[in-house]
Amino acid sequence: MKLQTQNLLTLDELTKHELLQLIELGIKLKRYSKDGKNFYELKNKTMAMIFQKPSTRTRVSFELSMLQLGGHAINLSHRDLQLSLGESIEDTAKTLSIYVDVIMARVYEHKQIELLANNSSVPVINGLSNTFHPCQILADFMTIKEHKDDLNNIKIAWIGDCTNVCNSLIYGCSKLGINMSISSPQGYEPNPDVIHESRKHISIEIDDNPSHMIDKADVVMTDTFVSIHDIKNQDKRIQKFLPKFRINSSLMKKANKNAIFLHCLPAKRGYEVTDSVINGTQSVVWHEVENRLHMQKALLLSLFDI
Ligand code: CP
């Protein structure tokens, strides 16, 4: 399957069919990988990876995806690029497009990834911006599908800070017809445009009472209270969230008995989630980590029509 979109910046670019196909392809590639089957469809293809912020999972899973598919990834820390000395993002995009076949970038302002995409002749993948994290949500839907099978009759609860991951999740849920409930302190809700658009397709309840929002959820998700771009306000933020929005065993018990717990990582244990939940039997966080690798491969193959 070749995706209709050239770029993946938010997740809103994908159709329902494409999203479901990507999930299936990720699951298939995981099975092939376990069976020791190798594919080198990206032989002679090169990806440039720009990182304005640190990364463990995104960096390693994208680099390994290219390697395992026969291609090559070039890691470009922001400070190694002329970008750090003032070269424009537009000129950077045009330059990289001449050399490589795909660009993946982790940036602060979402506008930066849009500028990169608008000036690139090759596909651009958002490896996280302050506003969206589509690659994480692709892997998370793959994980949810593996554990819940039927995506048609589930409810997802998001508790805590409505981060970039939450915004992409809402777009994904709106494509797949999955209803959501969200609990965050007032002033920390998801992006209003994302909510407005998505409410045309699904029900999204928002309330600052986590016990109400987690009620009867099949999937419970959270993220750190202090994203990389929020570090300067971390004390104020933590006061807003704790202890009410920490997911502990007693809050988790209010979800459905077979509910699963997801966290994109890195986690700040004891803050947004307790050890008992993230290490508990309902937690699927290590599946999410593994699925980042398989889903990056599915995405790359689908952008290249392979
Ligand atoms: N979840 C995620 O994107 O992890 P990294 O920040 O380590 O890439």
Short mmCIF file of C-alpha atoms and ligand atoms in Angstrom, two decimals:
data_model
loop_
_atom_site.label_atom_id
_atom_site.label_comp_id
_atom_site.label_asym_id
_atom_site.label_seq_id
_atom_site.Cartn_x
_atom_site.Cartn_y
_atom_site.Cartn_z
CA MET A 1 0.00 0.00 0.00
CA LYS A 2 1.24 3.47 -0.89
CA LEU A 3 -0.03 6.19 1.45
CA GLN A 4 -1.87 9.03 -0.27
CA THR A 5 0.01 11.55 1.83
CA GLN A 6 3.68 12.37 1.15
CA ASN A 7 4.29 13.36 4.79
CA LEU A 8 3.25 12.19 8.25
CA LEU A 9 3.08 15.25 10.51
CA THR A 10 0.05 14.82 12.81
CA LEU A 11 -1.74 11.51 11.97
CA ASP A 12 -4.73 13.41 10.57
CA GLU A 13 -3.23 12.84 7.09
CA LEU A 14 -4.17 9.14 7.16
CA THR A 15 -7.51 7.65 6.14
CA LYS A 16 -9.17 5.01 8.30
CA HIS A 17 -8.26 2.39 5.71
CA GLU A 18 -4.60 3.47 5.67
CA LEU A 19 -4.40 3.45 9.45
CA LEU A 20 -5.86 -0.06 9.64
CA GLN A 21 -3.54 -1.25 6.86
CA LEU A 22 -0.51 0.18 8.67
CA ILE A 23 -1.51 -1.60 11.89
CA GLU A 24 -1.86 -4.90 10.01
CA LEU A 25 1.46 -4.40 8.22
CA GLY A 26 3.21 -3.64 11.52
CA ILE A 27 1.81 -6.86 13.02
CA LYS A 28 2.86 -8.83 9.92
CA LEU A 29 6.39 -7.40 9.98
CA LYS A 30 6.70 -8.27 13.68
CA ARG A 31 5.72 -11.86 12.91
CA TYR A 32 8.21 -12.05 10.02
CA SER A 33 10.92 -10.62 12.27
CA LYS A 34 10.23 -13.29 14.93
CA ASP A 35 10.43 -15.94 12.17
CA GLY A 36 13.84 -14.61 11.13
CA LYS A 37 12.66 -13.43 7.71
CA ASN A 38 14.60 -10.50 6.29
CA PHE A 39 13.52 -7.89 3.76
CA TYR A 40 15.82 -5.43 2.09
CA GLU A 41 13.25 -3.33 0.22
CA LEU A 42 14.93 -0.09 1.22
CA LYS A 43 18.30 -1.06 -0.27
CA ASN A 44 20.12 2.10 -1.40
CA LYS A 45 17.58 4.35 0.35
CA THR A 46 18.82 6.88 2.89
CA MET A 47 17.03 8.69 5.69
CA ALA A 48 18.21 11.88 7.36
CA MET A 49 17.21 12.08 11.03
CA ILE A 50 17.25 15.55 12.61
CA PHE A 51 17.01 15.75 16.39
CA GLN A 52 16.47 19.11 18.06
CA LYS A 53 15.61 17.21 21.28
CA PRO A 54 16.93 14.01 22.90
CA SER A 55 15.43 10.65 21.96
CA THR A 56 16.01 7.01 22.82
CA ARG A 57 13.17 5.02 21.23
CA THR A 58 12.49 7.13 18.14
CA ARG A 59 16.16 7.46 17.26
CA VAL A 60 17.05 3.79 17.72
CA SER A 61 13.89 2.33 16.17
CA PHE A 62 14.13 4.49 13.03
CA GLU A 63 17.85 3.85 12.59
CA LEU A 64 17.37 0.10 13.06
CA SER A 65 14.36 0.09 10.72
CA MET A 66 16.44 1.53 7.91
CA LEU A 67 19.32 -0.85 8.65
CA GLN A 68 17.09 -3.94 8.83
CA LEU A 69 15.33 -2.97 5.57
CA GLY A 70 18.66 -2.64 3.78
CA GLY A 71 18.87 1.16 3.84
CA HIS A 72 20.89 3.67 5.78
CA ALA A 73 20.09 6.39 8.33
CA ILE A 74 22.18 9.49 9.01
CA ASN A 75 21.73 10.91 12.48
CA LEU A 76 21.95 14.71 12.52
CA SER A 77 21.92 16.34 15.90
CA HIS A 78 20.71 19.91 15.64
CA ARG A 79 24.06 21.26 16.84
CA ASP A 80 25.90 19.40 14.02
CA LEU A 81 23.82 21.15 11.36
CA GLN A 82 24.18 24.68 9.99
CA LEU A 83 20.60 25.06 11.31
CA SER A 84 22.14 25.71 14.72
CA LEU A 85 24.13 28.61 13.23
CA GLY A 86 21.12 30.18 11.55
CA GLU A 87 20.67 28.41 8.19
CA SER A 88 16.95 28.38 7.44
CA ILE A 89 14.81 25.29 7.78
CA GLU A 90 13.69 25.87 4.16
CA ASP A 91 17.26 25.68 2.82
CA THR A 92 17.97 22.70 5.06
CA ALA A 93 14.94 20.89 3.63
CA LYS A 94 15.97 21.65 0.03
CA THR A 95 19.55 20.55 0.66
CA LEU A 96 18.63 17.28 2.39
CA SER A 97 16.06 16.47 -0.33
CA ILE A 98 18.88 16.45 -2.88
CA TYR A 99 20.83 13.83 -0.92
CA VAL A 100 18.34 11.58 0.87
CA ASP A 101 15.07 9.73 0.19
CA VAL A 102 13.21 10.57 3.42
CA ILE A 103 13.62 13.00 6.32
CA MET A 104 12.57 12.29 9.89
CA ALA A 105 12.77 15.19 12.33
CA ARG A 106 12.13 15.83 16.02
CA VAL A 107 11.52 19.52 16.58
CA TYR A 108 10.20 21.94 19.17
CA GLU A 109 7.65 24.10 17.31
CA HIS A 110 5.26 22.17 15.04
CA LYS A 111 5.65 25.00 12.50
CA GLN A 112 9.24 23.81 11.99
CA ILE A 113 8.19 20.38 10.77
CA GLU A 114 5.56 21.98 8.52
CA LEU A 115 8.23 24.25 7.01
CA LEU A 116 10.49 21.25 6.52
CA ALA A 117 7.71 19.33 4.75
CA ASN A 118 6.65 22.31 2.61
CA ASN A 119 10.20 22.74 1.32
CA SER A 120 11.17 19.09 0.92
CA SER A 121 10.73 17.07 -2.25
CA VAL A 122 11.02 13.82 -0.27
CA PRO A 123 8.68 12.50 2.47
CA VAL A 124 8.96 14.12 5.89
CA ILE A 125 8.06 12.23 9.07
CA ASN A 126 7.37 14.00 12.35
CA GLY A 127 9.42 12.19 14.99
CA LEU A 128 7.74 14.43 17.63
CA SER A 129 6.95 18.12 17.77
CA ASN A 130 5.59 20.04 20.76
CA THR A 131 2.08 19.44 19.36
CA PHE A 132 2.03 15.99 17.72
CA HIS A 133 3.72 12.57 17.94
CA PRO A 134 2.11 10.46 15.18
CA CYS A 135 4.72 7.67 15.10
CA GLN A 136 4.11 6.92 18.78
CA ILE A 137 0.39 6.58 18.18
CA LEU A 138 0.88 4.24 15.21
CA ALA A 139 2.83 1.89 17.50
CA ASP A 140 0.25 2.34 20.25
CA PHE A 141 -2.64 1.39 17.99
CA MET A 142 -0.67 -1.67 16.91
CA THR A 143 -0.23 -2.55 20.61
CA ILE A 144 -3.92 -1.98 21.36
CA LYS A 145 -4.91 -4.14 18.38
CA GLU A 146 -2.65 -6.95 19.61
CA HIS A 147 -4.29 -6.90 23.05
CA LYS A 148 -7.90 -5.96 22.28
CA ASP A 149 -8.34 -7.32 18.74
CA ASP A 150 -11.67 -5.58 18.09
CA LEU A 151 -11.00 -1.86 17.86
CA ASN A 152 -14.67 -1.15 17.20
CA ASN A 153 -16.00 -1.47 20.72
CA ILE A 154 -13.37 -0.03 23.00
CA LYS A 155 -13.11 3.15 25.06
CA ILE A 156 -9.77 4.87 25.59
CA ALA A 157 -9.16 7.03 28.67
CA TRP A 158 -6.33 9.57 28.71
CA ILE A 159 -5.39 10.78 32.20
CA GLY A 160 -2.94 13.60 32.95
CA ASP A 161 -1.17 16.08 30.73
CA CYS A 162 -2.62 16.29 27.22
CA THR A 163 0.68 16.13 25.39
CA ASN A 164 1.65 15.80 21.74
CA VAL A 165 0.94 12.06 22.10
CA CYS A 166 -2.61 12.82 23.26
CA ASN A 167 -3.26 15.14 20.29
CA SER A 168 -2.18 12.49 17.77
CA LEU A 169 -4.17 9.86 19.70
CA ILE A 170 -7.33 11.95 19.36
CA TYR A 171 -6.84 12.20 15.59
CA GLY A 172 -6.26 8.43 15.43
CA CYS A 173 -9.36 7.68 17.51
CA SER A 174 -11.44 9.98 15.33
CA LYS A 175 -10.31 8.04 12.23
CA LEU A 176 -11.06 4.67 13.80
CA GLY A 177 -14.33 5.65 15.51
CA ILE A 178 -13.02 5.04 19.04
CA ASN A 179 -14.68 7.12 21.78
CA MET A 180 -12.45 8.80 24.33
CA SER A 181 -12.58 10.24 27.81
CA ILE A 182 -9.90 12.67 28.93
CA SER A 183 -9.05 13.93 32.40
CA SER A 184 -6.59 16.76 32.91
CA PRO A 185 -6.40 19.85 35.13
CA GLN A 186 -8.17 22.89 33.73
CA GLY A 187 -5.83 24.69 31.35
CA TYR A 188 -3.99 21.49 30.35
CA GLU A 189 -6.57 20.13 27.90
CA PRO A 190 -5.74 18.87 24.37
CA ASN A 191 -5.28 21.21 21.41
CA PRO A 192 -8.73 22.86 20.88
CA ASP A 193 -8.58 22.58 17.07
CA VAL A 194 -7.91 18.84 17.33
CA ILE A 195 -10.85 18.43 19.73
CA HIS A 196 -13.17 20.52 17.56
CA GLU A 197 -12.34 18.57 14.40
CA SER A 198 -12.42 15.14 16.06
CA ARG A 199 -15.74 15.69 17.84
CA LYS A 200 -17.36 15.63 14.39
CA HIS A 201 -16.55 11.89 14.32
CA ILE A 202 -16.37 10.57 17.90
CA SER A 203 -17.49 11.32 21.43
CA ILE A 204 -14.77 12.96 23.56
CA GLU A 205 -15.63 13.57 27.20
CA ILE A 206 -13.33 15.95 29.06
CA ASP A 207 -13.48 16.36 32.84
CA ASP A 208 -11.00 17.11 35.59
CA ASN A 209 -12.15 14.10 37.64
CA PRO A 210 -9.90 11.14 36.68
CA SER A 211 -12.13 8.62 38.52
CA HIS A 212 -15.06 9.52 36.28
CA MET A 213 -13.08 9.52 33.06
CA ILE A 214 -11.30 6.19 33.65
CA ASP A 215 -14.62 4.47 34.46
CA LYS A 216 -15.19 1.44 32.18
CA ALA A 217 -12.17 2.25 30.00
CA ASP A 218 -10.58 -0.61 28.06
CA VAL A 219 -7.34 1.27 27.49
CA VAL A 220 -5.74 3.73 29.93
CA MET A 221 -3.00 6.05 28.71
CA THR A 222 -0.86 8.79 30.14
CA ASP A 223 2.39 10.67 29.56
CA THR A 224 4.88 12.65 31.60
CA PHE A 225 3.60 15.78 33.36
CA VAL A 226 6.73 17.64 32.24
CA SER A 227 7.55 17.35 28.54
CA ILE A 228 10.98 18.48 27.35
CA HIS A 229 9.65 21.90 26.33
CA ASP A 230 7.94 22.42 29.72
CA ILE A 231 10.97 21.89 31.96
CA LYS A 232 11.25 25.52 33.00
CA ASN A 233 7.74 25.36 34.54
CA GLN A 234 8.10 21.90 36.04
CA ASP A 235 7.44 22.73 39.72
CA LYS A 236 4.22 24.60 38.91
CA ARG A 237 3.07 21.84 36.58
CA ILE A 238 3.74 19.05 39.07
CA GLN A 239 1.71 20.88 41.72
CA LYS A 240 -1.23 21.05 39.30
CA PHE A 241 -1.15 17.33 38.56
CA LEU A 242 -0.21 15.67 41.83
CA PRO A 243 -1.56 13.66 43.47
CA LYS A 244 -4.92 13.73 41.67
CA PHE A 245 -3.81 12.70 38.17
CA ARG A 246 -1.27 10.02 39.14
CA ILE A 247 -2.41 6.61 37.89
CA ASN A 248 -2.13 4.22 40.82
CA SER A 249 -3.63 0.77 41.42
CA SER A 250 -6.81 2.09 43.00
CA LEU A 251 -7.51 4.46 40.07
CA MET A 252 -6.67 1.65 37.59
CA LYS A 253 -9.27 -0.59 39.33
CA LYS A 254 -12.00 1.81 38.16
CA ALA A 255 -11.24 0.90 34.53
CA ASN A 256 -12.55 -2.36 33.07
CA LYS A 257 -11.07 -5.50 34.64
CA ASN A 258 -9.15 -6.36 31.45
CA ALA A 259 -8.02 -2.81 30.74
CA ILE A 260 -4.47 -2.30 29.51
CA PHE A 261 -2.13 0.52 30.52
CA LEU A 262 0.01 2.37 27.96
CA HIS A 263 2.75 4.97 28.42
CA CYS A 264 4.93 6.12 25.52
CA LEU A 265 7.99 6.48 27.82
CA PRO A 266 10.15 7.95 29.19
CA ALA A 267 8.12 7.68 32.40
CA LYS A 268 8.69 9.57 35.61
CA ARG A 269 7.70 6.82 38.01
CA GLY A 270 5.92 8.05 41.11
CA TYR A 271 4.63 11.10 39.25
CA GLU A 272 2.19 10.31 36.42
CA VAL A 273 2.17 6.57 37.22
CA THR A 274 3.14 4.39 40.13
CA ASP A 275 5.57 1.48 39.91
CA SER A 276 2.73 -0.88 40.78
CA VAL A 277 0.84 0.10 37.60
CA ILE A 278 3.70 0.47 35.11
CA ASN A 279 5.27 -2.79 36.31
CA GLY A 280 1.89 -4.49 36.80
CA THR A 281 0.15 -7.15 34.75
CA GLN A 282 -2.04 -4.63 32.88
CA SER A 283 0.93 -2.65 31.61
CA VAL A 284 1.92 -3.14 27.96
CA VAL A 285 4.64 -0.47 27.86
CA TRP A 286 7.40 -2.82 26.66
CA HIS A 287 5.16 -4.00 23.82
CA GLU A 288 4.78 -0.34 22.82
CA VAL A 289 8.56 0.02 22.81
CA GLU A 290 9.02 -3.06 20.64
CA ASN A 291 6.23 -2.04 18.28
CA ARG A 292 7.91 1.31 17.56
CA LEU A 293 10.46 -0.69 15.51
CA HIS A 294 7.94 -2.71 13.52
CA MET A 295 5.66 0.26 12.93
CA GLN A 296 8.48 2.53 11.71
CA LYS A 297 9.22 -0.16 9.13
CA ALA A 298 5.56 -0.36 8.10
CA LEU A 299 5.44 3.41 7.75
CA LEU A 300 8.64 3.66 5.71
CA LEU A 301 7.55 0.87 3.34
CA SER A 302 4.15 2.53 2.89
CA LEU A 303 5.63 5.96 2.16
CA PHE A 304 7.83 4.39 -0.52
CA ASP A 305 5.13 2.20 -2.09
CA ILE A 306 6.95 -1.03 -1.34
N1 CP B 1 8.28 7.74 23.15
C1 CP B 1 9.32 8.36 22.56
O1 CP B 1 9.19 9.07 21.58
O2 CP B 1 10.52 8.05 23.13
P1 CP B 1 11.87 8.84 22.84
O3 CP B 1 11.68 10.25 23.34
O4 CP B 1 12.92 8.11 23.64
O5 CP B 1 12.16 8.81 21.37
#
